[in-house]
Every structure is written in C-alpha cells, then in structure tokens.
Amino acid sequence: MSVVAYILDPTDELERVFSIPVASESFFNECWVPAIKAMQLKWVEQFSWGIDIRKEDLDKVINELLQIREWSLHNLFEVKQAHILYRIDLLITKLPTAFGRENAVIFIG
C-alpha cells in the first residue's frame, strides 16, 4: 500500500490527473513515523490512515513537512534521506497548486 495525495471530487482534467506520491507504507513507517513521533506532529501523522486537507489547512501541513525535512537532514542518511527530501519538496511545491478552485479538497492517505 502507498500514501498518495490527490484531489477529491475533481472537476476538470487537471484535477483528475493531480497525484503526488508520498511514500510506500513500509517507507512511511520506517522513515516518516519516527520523525512524526519525535516532534509529536498532528497533521502528517494522519497521512498513514488518510486526511482531507483544505486550503486553510495548507500552512499547518507545510509547516510540519518542513519540520520533517529538517529532522531528516540530521537523522536519515544517503538514499533514505534523499528519497524523503525529494518527496517532501515535491509536496511543498505541488500541494499549493491544487487549490486553484477555492473549495478543493486534497486527500492524503
């Protein structure tokens, strides 16, 4: 199983193809969960079972992603660090683009 971000109830082709891979379940448990636990994060923790993100939630989610990014720089190495940093940077860059429609909802899970 994998953790992926996509737009719920897409209204056009751009929304239908919007998809951001976050992590495989095993990588999430191995690399993301220790960071989440160490910093007691509330938003990203919910990625493992699924969460709806609205535009007003975006800053909180990005803030937690930045915390995990920083944690990863000090606690993960080589391939695992590069992989999580790539995915976090992808999320930080792409998530804001999903809110072209005011009432869009992104599911991450």
Coordinates of C-alpha atoms in Angstrom, one line a residue:
M1 CA 0.0 0.0 0.0
S2 CA 1.1 3.6 -0.6
V3 CA 0.5 7.1 0.7
V4 CA -0.6 9.4 -2.1
A5 CA -2.1 12.9 -2.4
Y6 CA -4.9 13.5 -4.8
I7 CA -7.9 15.9 -5.3
L8 CA -11.2 14.6 -4.1
D9 CA -14.2 15.2 -6.5
P10 CA -12.1 16.6 -9.4
T11 CA -13.9 19.0 -11.6
D12 CA -11.6 19.1 -14.6
E13 CA -8.8 17.1 -16.3
L14 CA -6.0 18.9 -14.4
E15 CA -7.6 18.0 -11.1
R16 CA -8.2 14.4 -12.3
V17 CA -4.5 13.8 -13.0
F18 CA -3.3 15.6 -9.9
S19 CA -1.4 13.0 -7.9
I20 CA 1.6 13.3 -5.6
P21 CA 3.3 10.1 -4.4
V22 CA 4.3 10.4 -0.7
A23 CA 5.7 7.1 0.3
S24 CA 5.2 3.3 0.3
E25 CA 3.6 2.1 3.5
S26 CA 6.9 0.5 4.6
F27 CA 9.0 3.6 3.9
F28 CA 6.4 5.8 5.6
N29 CA 6.6 3.6 8.7
E30 CA 10.4 3.4 8.6
C31 CA 11.3 7.0 7.9
W32 CA 8.3 9.3 8.4
V33 CA 6.8 7.8 11.5
P34 CA 10.0 8.3 13.7
A35 CA 10.1 12.0 12.7
I36 CA 6.3 12.4 13.4
K37 CA 6.7 10.8 16.8
A38 CA 9.9 12.7 17.7
M39 CA 8.2 16.0 17.0
Q40 CA 4.6 15.0 18.0
L41 CA 3.2 16.1 14.7
K42 CA -0.6 16.0 14.3
W43 CA -1.3 16.7 10.6
V44 CA 1.3 14.5 8.9
E45 CA 0.6 11.7 11.4
Q46 CA -2.8 11.3 9.8
F47 CA -1.3 10.6 6.3
S48 CA -1.0 6.9 7.3
W49 CA -4.8 6.4 7.6
G50 CA -5.9 9.4 5.5
I51 CA -6.7 13.0 5.9
D52 CA -8.6 15.7 4.0
I53 CA -6.7 18.9 3.5
R54 CA -8.4 22.2 2.7
K55 CA -6.7 25.4 1.7
E56 CA -6.9 26.8 5.2
D57 CA -5.0 23.7 6.5
L58 CA -2.2 24.0 4.0
D59 CA 0.2 26.2 6.1
K60 CA -0.1 23.8 9.0
V61 CA 0.7 20.8 6.8
I62 CA 3.6 22.6 5.1
N63 CA 5.0 23.6 8.5
E64 CA 5.0 20.0 9.6
L65 CA 6.6 18.9 6.3
L66 CA 9.4 21.4 6.9
Q67 CA 9.9 20.0 10.4
I68 CA 10.2 16.5 9.0
R69 CA 12.6 17.8 6.3
E70 CA 14.9 19.3 9.0
W71 CA 14.7 16.2 11.1
S72 CA 15.6 14.1 8.1
L73 CA 18.8 16.1 7.5
H74 CA 20.1 15.0 10.9
N75 CA 18.6 11.5 11.3
L76 CA 18.5 9.9 7.9
F77 CA 21.3 9.2 5.6
E78 CA 22.1 8.6 1.9
V79 CA 19.4 7.0 -0.2
K80 CA 16.6 7.3 2.5
Q81 CA 17.4 10.9 3.2
A82 CA 17.5 11.8 -0.5
H83 CA 14.2 10.0 -1.1
I84 CA 12.3 11.6 1.8
L85 CA 13.7 15.1 1.0
Y86 CA 12.6 14.7 -2.7
R87 CA 9.1 13.7 -1.7
I88 CA 8.7 16.5 0.9
D89 CA 10.0 19.1 -1.6
L90 CA 7.5 17.7 -4.1
L91 CA 4.6 18.1 -1.7
I92 CA 5.7 21.6 -0.6
T93 CA 5.9 22.7 -4.2
K94 CA 2.8 20.9 -5.6
L95 CA 0.2 21.0 -2.8
P96 CA -0.5 24.7 -3.2
T97 CA -1.2 24.3 -6.9
A98 CA -4.2 22.0 -6.1
F99 CA -6.1 24.9 -4.6
G100 CA -6.9 26.7 -7.9
R101 CA -10.5 26.0 -7.1
E102 CA -11.4 27.6 -3.7
N103 CA -13.3 24.6 -2.3
A104 CA -10.9 21.9 -3.5
V105 CA -10.1 19.2 -1.0
I106 CA -6.9 17.1 -1.2
F107 CA -6.9 13.6 0.3
I108 CA -3.6 12.3 1.6
G109 CA -3.5 8.7 2.6

